[in-house]
């Protein structure tokens, strides 16, 4: 499941679309993905849906995906495969990023995230870790949450086992 799919580009190249779901915040992105299907993309249209991962309840997911999310054994096979948004909330007024990190997840896990609650991608990984236990997380991200001094709180809460990692320069 790419729970922040945008227009679905991360899902290109996958082959078993029967087991792939894509959700995104913006209706326009859902429309783009559905248009791509009409132009030959093999994704299943009923596996694409609008969903605000940082604010919506999982009951808004498709029935098939809810079945996986609600079944501990099926969840063990679930891969959350994401390149989440990297916005950081700040206190700038006007065209700054003020307010972008305000969400139900930020409110719910604020104490556990500490300073890092300002980072959208941290909110994604903490929700996945806390609410979709035992799934696999394929995450494209910086290493800040693993080593940054301001991310100490999140490392006390996000205790997932790092099994594999590959590093590449961000501009590749």
PDB file of N, CA, C and O in Angstrom, residues 100-164:
ATOM      1  N   UNK A 100       1.300  23.148   8.398  1.00  0.00           N
ATOM      2  CA  UNK A 100       1.251  21.952   7.549  1.00  0.00           C
ATOM      3  C   UNK A 100       1.372  20.660   8.349  1.00  0.00           C
ATOM      4  O   UNK A 100       0.928  19.624   7.901  1.00  0.00           O
ATOM      5  N   UNK A 101       1.978  20.728   9.515  1.00  0.00           N
ATOM      6  CA  UNK A 101       2.183  19.510  10.307  1.00  0.00           C
ATOM      7  C   UNK A 101       1.076  19.278  11.331  1.00  0.00           C
ATOM      8  O   UNK A 101       1.150  18.330  12.104  1.00  0.00           O
ATOM      9  N   UNK A 102       0.052  20.088  11.314  1.00  0.00           N
ATOM     10  CA  UNK A 102      -1.051  19.897  12.249  1.00  0.00           C
ATOM     11  C   UNK A 102      -1.948  18.783  11.709  1.00  0.00           C
ATOM     12  O   UNK A 102      -2.437  18.847  10.586  1.00  0.00           O
ATOM     13  N   UNK A 103      -2.109  17.746  12.511  1.00  0.00           N
ATOM     14  CA  UNK A 103      -2.927  16.608  12.107  1.00  0.00           C
ATOM     15  C   UNK A 103      -3.405  15.868  13.344  1.00  0.00           C
ATOM     16  O   UNK A 103      -2.919  16.110  14.448  1.00  0.00           O
ATOM     17  N   UNK A 104      -4.318  14.945  13.138  1.00  0.00           N
ATOM     18  CA  UNK A 104      -4.775  14.113  14.247  1.00  0.00           C
ATOM     19  C   UNK A 104      -3.643  13.225  14.757  1.00  0.00           C
ATOM     20  O   UNK A 104      -3.554  12.956  15.951  1.00  0.00           O
ATOM     21  N   UNK A 105      -2.784  12.788  13.857  1.00  0.00           N
ATOM     22  CA  UNK A 105      -1.656  11.944  14.273  1.00  0.00           C
ATOM     23  C   UNK A 105      -0.671  12.756  15.104  1.00  0.00           C
ATOM     24  O   UNK A 105      -0.162  12.273  16.121  1.00  0.00           O
ATOM     25  N   UNK A 106      -0.410  13.992  14.703  1.00  0.00           N
ATOM     26  CA  UNK A 106       0.477  14.841  15.503  1.00  0.00           C
ATOM     27  C   UNK A 106      -0.093  15.018  16.903  1.00  0.00           C
ATOM     28  O   UNK A 106       0.622  14.919  17.893  1.00  0.00           O
ATOM     29  N   UNK A 107      -1.385  15.252  16.975  1.00  0.00           N
ATOM     30  CA  UNK A 107      -2.034  15.445  18.285  1.00  0.00           C
ATOM     31  C   UNK A 107      -1.973  14.160  19.116  1.00  0.00           C
ATOM     32  O   UNK A 107      -1.653  14.188  20.300  1.00  0.00           O
ATOM     33  N   UNK A 108      -2.257  13.041  18.483  1.00  0.00           N
ATOM     34  CA  UNK A 108      -2.334  11.761  19.195  1.00  0.00           C
ATOM     35  C   UNK A 108      -0.979  11.308  19.737  1.00  0.00           C
ATOM     36  O   UNK A 108      -0.892  10.783  20.840  1.00  0.00           O
ATOM     37  N   UNK A 109       0.089  11.512  18.958  1.00  0.00           N
ATOM     38  CA  UNK A 109       1.408  10.998  19.336  1.00  0.00           C
ATOM     39  C   UNK A 109       2.418  12.112  19.628  1.00  0.00           C
ATOM     40  O   UNK A 109       3.624  11.884  19.595  1.00  0.00           O
ATOM     41  N   UNK A 110       1.937  13.285  19.913  1.00  0.00           N
ATOM     42  CA  UNK A 110       2.794  14.451  20.129  1.00  0.00           C
ATOM     43  C   UNK A 110       3.879  14.207  21.165  1.00  0.00           C
ATOM     44  O   UNK A 110       5.053  14.524  20.934  1.00  0.00           O
ATOM     45  N   UNK A 111       3.526  13.643  22.290  1.00  0.00           N
ATOM     46  CA  UNK A 111       4.518  13.416  23.348  1.00  0.00           C
ATOM     47  C   UNK A 111       5.599  12.435  22.925  1.00  0.00           C
ATOM     48  O   UNK A 111       6.759  12.597  23.292  1.00  0.00           O
ATOM     49  N   UNK A 112       5.227  11.430  22.157  1.00  0.00           N
ATOM     50  CA  UNK A 112       6.198  10.431  21.729  1.00  0.00           C
ATOM     51  C   UNK A 112       7.117  10.939  20.621  1.00  0.00           C
ATOM     52  O   UNK A 112       8.240  10.470  20.496  1.00  0.00           O
ATOM     53  N   UNK A 113       6.646  11.888  19.834  1.00  0.00           N
ATOM     54  CA  UNK A 113       7.449  12.382  18.713  1.00  0.00           C
ATOM     55  C   UNK A 113       8.346  13.546  19.108  1.00  0.00           C
ATOM     56  O   UNK A 113       9.328  13.815  18.431  1.00  0.00           O
ATOM     57  N   UNK A 114       7.998  14.259  20.174  1.00  0.00           N
ATOM     58  CA  UNK A 114       8.802  15.408  20.573  1.00  0.00           C
ATOM     59  C   UNK A 114       8.938  16.413  19.443  1.00  0.00           C
ATOM     60  O   UNK A 114       7.994  16.677  18.700  1.00  0.00           O
ATOM     61  N   UNK A 115      10.129  16.962  19.279  1.00  0.00           N
ATOM     62  CA  UNK A 115      10.405  17.958  18.240  1.00  0.00           C
ATOM     63  C   UNK A 115      10.050  17.434  16.851  1.00  0.00           C
ATOM     64  O   UNK A 115       9.585  18.184  15.991  1.00  0.00           O
ATOM     65  N   UNK A 116      10.258  16.154  16.618  1.00  0.00           N
ATOM     66  CA  UNK A 116      10.073  15.600  15.275  1.00  0.00           C
ATOM     67  C   UNK A 116       8.619  15.597  14.810  1.00  0.00           C
ATOM     68  O   UNK A 116       8.343  15.329  13.646  1.00  0.00           O
ATOM     69  N   UNK A 117       7.675  15.938  15.688  1.00  0.00           N
ATOM     70  CA  UNK A 117       6.267  16.001  15.285  1.00  0.00           C
ATOM     71  C   UNK A 117       6.045  17.049  14.200  1.00  0.00           C
ATOM     72  O   UNK A 117       5.030  17.033  13.515  1.00  0.00           O
ATOM     73  N   UNK A 118       7.005  17.937  14.015  1.00  0.00           N
ATOM     74  CA  UNK A 118       6.921  18.973  12.975  1.00  0.00           C
ATOM     75  C   UNK A 118       7.134  18.400  11.577  1.00  0.00           C
ATOM     76  O   UNK A 118       6.838  19.041  10.587  1.00  0.00           O
ATOM     77  N   UNK A 119       7.687  17.194  11.510  1.00  0.00           N
ATOM     78  CA  UNK A 119       8.011  16.553  10.229  1.00  0.00           C
ATOM     79  C   UNK A 119       6.868  15.646   9.781  1.00  0.00           C
ATOM     80  O   UNK A 119       6.485  14.726  10.504  1.00  0.00           O
ATOM     81  N   UNK A 120       6.351  15.885   8.579  1.00  0.00           N
ATOM     82  CA  UNK A 120       5.255  15.065   8.077  1.00  0.00           C
ATOM     83  C   UNK A 120       5.652  13.595   7.960  1.00  0.00           C
ATOM     84  O   UNK A 120       4.888  12.707   8.327  1.00  0.00           O
ATOM     85  N   UNK A 121       6.841  13.314   7.457  1.00  0.00           N
ATOM     86  CA  UNK A 121       7.208  11.919   7.253  1.00  0.00           C
ATOM     87  C   UNK A 121       7.313  11.171   8.571  1.00  0.00           C
ATOM     88  O   UNK A 121       7.020   9.972   8.641  1.00  0.00           O
ATOM     89  N   UNK A 122       7.672  11.860   9.640  1.00  0.00           N
ATOM     90  CA  UNK A 122       7.719  11.234  10.965  1.00  0.00           C
ATOM     91  C   UNK A 122       6.309  10.848  11.399  1.00  0.00           C
ATOM     92  O   UNK A 122       6.088   9.777  11.974  1.00  0.00           O
ATOM     93  N   UNK A 123       5.347  11.685  11.098  1.00  0.00           N
ATOM     94  CA  UNK A 123       3.962  11.361  11.438  1.00  0.00           C
ATOM     95  C   UNK A 123       3.488  10.114  10.689  1.00  0.00           C
ATOM     96  O   UNK A 123       2.766   9.280  11.233  1.00  0.00           O
ATOM     97  N   UNK A 124       3.910   9.968   9.443  1.00  0.00           N
ATOM     98  CA  UNK A 124       3.560   8.769   8.688  1.00  0.00           C
ATOM     99  C   UNK A 124       4.157   7.533   9.350  1.00  0.00           C
ATOM    100  O   UNK A 124       3.457   6.547   9.576  1.00  0.00           O
ATOM    101  N   UNK A 125       5.453   7.576   9.662  1.00  0.00           N
ATOM    102  CA  UNK A 125       6.059   6.356  10.194  1.00  0.00           C
ATOM    103  C   UNK A 125       5.575   6.026  11.597  1.00  0.00           C
ATOM    104  O   UNK A 125       5.445   4.855  11.929  1.00  0.00           O
ATOM    105  N   UNK A 126       5.267   7.023  12.409  1.00  0.00           N
ATOM    106  CA  UNK A 126       4.772   6.704  13.754  1.00  0.00           C
ATOM    107  C   UNK A 126       3.369   6.096  13.678  1.00  0.00           C
ATOM    108  O   UNK A 126       3.051   5.161  14.418  1.00  0.00           O
ATOM    109  N   UNK A 127       2.532   6.580  12.762  1.00  0.00           N
ATOM    110  CA  UNK A 127       1.199   5.968  12.642  1.00  0.00           C
ATOM    111  C   UNK A 127       1.316   4.530  12.142  1.00  0.00           C
ATOM    112  O   UNK A 127       0.641   3.629  12.647  1.00  0.00           O
ATOM    113  N   UNK A 128       2.162   4.315  11.161  1.00  0.00           N
ATOM    114  CA  UNK A 128       2.347   2.957  10.657  1.00  0.00           C
ATOM    115  C   UNK A 128       2.838   2.048  11.783  1.00  0.00           C
ATOM    116  O   UNK A 128       2.296   0.970  12.006  1.00  0.00           O
ATOM    117  N   UNK A 129       3.840   2.497  12.513  1.00  0.00           N
ATOM    118  CA  UNK A 129       4.414   1.689  13.590  1.00  0.00           C
ATOM    119  C   UNK A 129       3.399   1.397  14.699  1.00  0.00           C
ATOM    120  O   UNK A 129       3.298   0.269  15.180  1.00  0.00           O
ATOM    121  N   UNK A 130       2.645   2.398  15.087  1.00  0.00           N
ATOM    122  CA  UNK A 130       1.715   2.253  16.214  1.00  0.00           C
ATOM    123  C   UNK A 130       0.390   1.593  15.838  1.00  0.00           C
ATOM    124  O   UNK A 130      -0.195   0.876  16.648  1.00  0.00           O
ATOM    125  N   UNK A 131      -0.090   1.823  14.613  1.00  0.00           N
ATOM    126  CA  UNK A 131      -1.446   1.400  14.282  1.00  0.00           C
ATOM    127  C   UNK A 131      -1.539   0.299  13.236  1.00  0.00           C
ATOM    128  O   UNK A 131      -2.617  -0.256  13.022  1.00  0.00           O
ATOM    129  N   UNK A 132      -0.434  -0.017  12.583  1.00  0.00           N
ATOM    130  CA  UNK A 132      -0.425  -1.117  11.607  1.00  0.00           C
ATOM    131  C   UNK A 132       0.735  -2.044  11.986  1.00  0.00           C
ATOM    132  O   UNK A 132       1.648  -2.295  11.207  1.00  0.00           O
ATOM    133  N   UNK A 133       0.693  -2.521  13.202  1.00  0.00           N
ATOM    134  CA  UNK A 133       1.804  -3.309  13.735  1.00  0.00           C
ATOM    135  C   UNK A 133       2.070  -4.551  12.890  1.00  0.00           C
ATOM    136  O   UNK A 133       1.164  -5.106  12.275  1.00  0.00           O
ATOM    137  N   UNK A 134       3.312  -4.935  12.879  1.00  0.00           N
ATOM    138  CA  UNK A 134       3.802  -6.147  12.212  1.00  0.00           C
ATOM    139  C   UNK A 134       3.790  -6.092  10.692  1.00  0.00           C
ATOM    140  O   UNK A 134       4.028  -7.104  10.050  1.00  0.00           O
ATOM    141  N   UNK A 135       3.515  -4.939  10.098  1.00  0.00           N
ATOM    142  CA  UNK A 135       3.641  -4.836   8.655  1.00  0.00           C
ATOM    143  C   UNK A 135       5.113  -4.553   8.331  1.00  0.00           C
ATOM    144  O   UNK A 135       5.935  -4.344   9.217  1.00  0.00           O
ATOM    145  N   UNK A 136       5.420  -4.535   7.063  1.00  0.00           N
ATOM    146  CA  UNK A 136       6.759  -4.176   6.614  1.00  0.00           C
ATOM    147  C   UNK A 136       6.688  -2.737   6.095  1.00  0.00           C
ATOM    148  O   UNK A 136       5.715  -2.347   5.479  1.00  0.00           O
ATOM    149  N   UNK A 137       7.743  -1.972   6.330  1.00  0.00           N
ATOM    150  CA  UNK A 137       7.788  -0.587   5.872  1.00  0.00           C
ATOM    151  C   UNK A 137       8.937  -0.415   4.900  1.00  0.00           C
ATOM    152  O   UNK A 137      10.095  -0.606   5.258  1.00  0.00           O
ATOM    153  N   UNK A 138       8.598  -0.094   3.663  1.00  0.00           N
ATOM    154  CA  UNK A 138       9.579   0.276   2.649  1.00  0.00           C
ATOM    155  C   UNK A 138       9.513   1.789   2.530  1.00  0.00           C
ATOM    156  O   UNK A 138       8.548   2.327   2.005  1.00  0.00           O
ATOM    157  N   UNK A 139      10.521   2.474   3.040  1.00  0.00           N
ATOM    158  CA  UNK A 139      10.471   3.927   3.200  1.00  0.00           C
ATOM    159  C   UNK A 139      11.622   4.594   2.460  1.00  0.00           C
ATOM    160  O   UNK A 139      12.778   4.238   2.656  1.00  0.00           O
ATOM    161  N   UNK A 140      11.294   5.534   1.623  1.00  0.00           N
ATOM    162  CA  UNK A 140      12.290   6.391   1.002  1.00  0.00           C
ATOM    163  C   UNK A 140      12.364   7.650   1.851  1.00  0.00           C
ATOM    164  O   UNK A 140      11.396   8.399   1.919  1.00  0.00           O
ATOM    165  N   UNK A 141      13.478   7.860   2.536  1.00  0.00           N
ATOM    166  CA  UNK A 141      13.555   9.019   3.432  1.00  0.00           C
ATOM    167  C   UNK A 141      14.999   9.396   3.710  1.00  0.00           C
ATOM    168  O   UNK A 141      15.937   8.682   3.354  1.00  0.00           O
ATOM    169  N   UNK A 142      15.134  10.501   4.394  1.00  0.00           N
ATOM    170  CA  UNK A 142      16.442  10.886   4.917  1.00  0.00           C
ATOM    171  C   UNK A 142      16.734   9.998   6.124  1.00  0.00           C
ATOM    172  O   UNK A 142      15.869   9.262   6.596  1.00  0.00           O
ATOM    173  N   UNK A 143      17.929  10.080   6.640  1.00  0.00           N
ATOM    174  CA  UNK A 143      18.293   9.302   7.826  1.00  0.00           C
ATOM    175  C   UNK A 143      18.125  10.100   9.113  1.00  0.00           C
ATOM    176  O   UNK A 143      18.524   9.649  10.179  1.00  0.00           O
ATOM    177  N   UNK A 144      17.522  11.261   9.017  1.00  0.00           N
ATOM    178  CA  UNK A 144      17.416  12.154  10.165  1.00  0.00           C
ATOM    179  C   UNK A 144      16.812  11.471  11.381  1.00  0.00           C
ATOM    180  O   UNK A 144      17.303  11.620  12.491  1.00  0.00           O
ATOM    181  N   UNK A 145      15.761  10.707  11.190  1.00  0.00           N
ATOM    182  CA  UNK A 145      15.107  10.072  12.334  1.00  0.00           C
ATOM    183  C   UNK A 145      15.982   8.993  12.971  1.00  0.00           C
ATOM    184  O   UNK A 145      15.788   8.624  14.113  1.00  0.00           O
ATOM    185  N   UNK A 146      16.980   8.493  12.242  1.00  0.00           N
ATOM    186  CA  UNK A 146      17.883   7.487  12.797  1.00  0.00           C
ATOM    187  C   UNK A 146      19.073   8.091  13.523  1.00  0.00           C
ATOM    188  O   UNK A 146      19.667   7.450  14.386  1.00  0.00           O
ATOM    189  N   UNK A 147      19.434   9.321  13.164  1.00  0.00           N
ATOM    190  CA  UNK A 147      20.662   9.871  13.723  1.00  0.00           C
ATOM    191  C   UNK A 147      20.598  11.319  14.179  1.00  0.00           C
ATOM    192  O   UNK A 147      21.466  11.762  14.913  1.00  0.00           O
ATOM    193  N   UNK A 148      19.593  12.076  13.793  1.00  0.00           N
ATOM    194  CA  UNK A 148      19.538  13.495  14.132  1.00  0.00           C
ATOM    195  C   UNK A 148      19.333  13.738  15.617  1.00  0.00           C
ATOM    196  O   UNK A 148      18.534  13.056  16.272  1.00  0.00           O
ATOM    197  N   UNK A 149      20.028  14.732  16.146  1.00  0.00           N
ATOM    198  CA  UNK A 149      19.956  15.007  17.580  1.00  0.00           C
ATOM    199  C   UNK A 149      18.569  15.473  18.019  1.00  0.00           C
ATOM    200  O   UNK A 149      18.163  15.237  19.153  1.00  0.00           O
ATOM    201  N   UNK A 150      17.832  16.113  17.138  1.00  0.00           N
ATOM    202  CA  UNK A 150      16.493  16.592  17.497  1.00  0.00           C
ATOM    203  C   UNK A 150      15.435  15.491  17.421  1.00  0.00           C
ATOM    204  O   UNK A 150      14.278  15.720  17.705  1.00  0.00           O
ATOM    205  N   UNK A 151      15.835  14.287  17.041  1.00  0.00           N
ATOM    206  CA  UNK A 151      14.904  13.187  16.830  1.00  0.00           C
ATOM    207  C   UNK A 151      15.041  12.098  17.894  1.00  0.00           C
ATOM    208  O   UNK A 151      14.620  10.969  17.698  1.00  0.00           O
ATOM    209  N   UNK A 152      15.596  12.464  19.024  1.00  0.00           N
ATOM    210  CA  UNK A 152      15.794  11.522  20.124  1.00  0.00           C
ATOM    211  C   UNK A 152      14.470  10.919  20.580  1.00  0.00           C
ATOM    212  O   UNK A 152      14.361   9.710  20.787  1.00  0.00           O
ATOM    213  N   UNK A 153      13.442  11.732  20.735  1.00  0.00           N
ATOM    214  CA  UNK A 153      12.139  11.247  21.226  1.00  0.00           C
ATOM    215  C   UNK A 153      11.554  10.183  20.309  1.00  0.00           C
ATOM    216  O   UNK A 153      11.027   9.174  20.786  1.00  0.00           O
ATOM    217  N   UNK A 154      11.637  10.401  19.020  1.00  0.00           N
ATOM    218  CA  UNK A 154      11.045   9.432  18.093  1.00  0.00           C
ATOM    219  C   UNK A 154      11.788   8.106  18.158  1.00  0.00           C
ATOM    220  O   UNK A 154      11.197   7.034  18.041  1.00  0.00           O
ATOM    221  N   UNK A 155      13.091   8.144  18.386  1.00  0.00           N
ATOM    222  CA  UNK A 155      13.852   6.897  18.475  1.00  0.00           C
ATOM    223  C   UNK A 155      13.487   6.098  19.722  1.00  0.00           C
ATOM    224  O   UNK A 155      13.713   4.895  19.773  1.00  0.00           O
ATOM    225  N   UNK A 156      12.925   6.744  20.730  1.00  0.00           N
ATOM    226  CA  UNK A 156      12.456   6.019  21.918  1.00  0.00           C
ATOM    227  C   UNK A 156      11.098   5.370  21.681  1.00  0.00           C
ATOM    228  O   UNK A 156      10.705   4.480  22.427  1.00  0.00           O
ATOM    229  N   UNK A 157      10.365   5.811  20.657  1.00  0.00           N
ATOM    230  CA  UNK A 157       9.037   5.284  20.367  1.00  0.00           C
ATOM    231  C   UNK A 157       9.014   4.395  19.143  1.00  0.00           C
ATOM    232  O   UNK A 157       8.276   3.419  19.089  1.00  0.00           O
ATOM    233  N   UNK A 158       9.802   4.732  18.152  1.00  0.00           N
ATOM    234  CA  UNK A 158       9.848   3.979  16.896  1.00  0.00           C
ATOM    235  C   UNK A 158      10.973   2.953  17.014  1.00  0.00           C
ATOM    236  O   UNK A 158      12.121   3.229  16.723  1.00  0.00           O
ATOM    237  N   UNK A 159      10.616   1.767  17.468  1.00  0.00           N
ATOM    238  CA  UNK A 159      11.610   0.740  17.766  1.00  0.00           C
ATOM    239  C   UNK A 159      11.570  -0.394  16.742  1.00  0.00           C
ATOM    240  O   UNK A 159      11.850  -1.543  17.079  1.00  0.00           O
ATOM    241  N   UNK A 160      11.226  -0.064  15.522  1.00  0.00           N
ATOM    242  CA  UNK A 160      11.167  -1.075  14.468  1.00  0.00           C
ATOM    243  C   UNK A 160      12.557  -1.639  14.222  1.00  0.00           C
ATOM    244  O   UNK A 160      13.571  -0.963  14.393  1.00  0.00           O
ATOM    245  N   UNK A 161      12.591  -2.896  13.806  1.00  0.00           N
ATOM    246  CA  UNK A 161      13.860  -3.551  13.499  1.00  0.00           C
ATOM    247  C   UNK A 161      14.266  -3.196  12.068  1.00  0.00           C
ATOM    248  O   UNK A 161      13.502  -3.420  11.129  1.00  0.00           O
ATOM    249  N   UNK A 162      15.445  -2.639  11.918  1.00  0.00           N
ATOM    250  CA  UNK A 162      15.979  -2.315  10.591  1.00  0.00           C
ATOM    251  C   UNK A 162      16.610  -3.578  10.027  1.00  0.00           C
ATOM    252  O   UNK A 162      17.624  -4.050  10.528  1.00  0.00           O
ATOM    253  N   UNK A 163      15.979  -4.146   9.001  1.00  0.00           N
ATOM    254  CA  UNK A 163      16.473  -5.399   8.437  1.00  0.00           C
ATOM    255  C   UNK A 163      17.371  -5.183   7.236  1.00  0.00           C
ATOM    256  O   UNK A 163      18.330  -5.897   7.047  1.00  0.00           O
ATOM    257  N   UNK A 164      17.032  -4.220   6.416  1.00  0.00           N
ATOM    258  CA  UNK A 164      17.820  -3.942   5.216  1.00  0.00           C
ATOM    259  C   UNK A 164      17.782  -2.449   4.955  1.00  0.00           C
ATOM    260  O   UNK A 164      16.813  -1.785   5.262  1.00  0.00           O
TER     261      UNK A 164
END
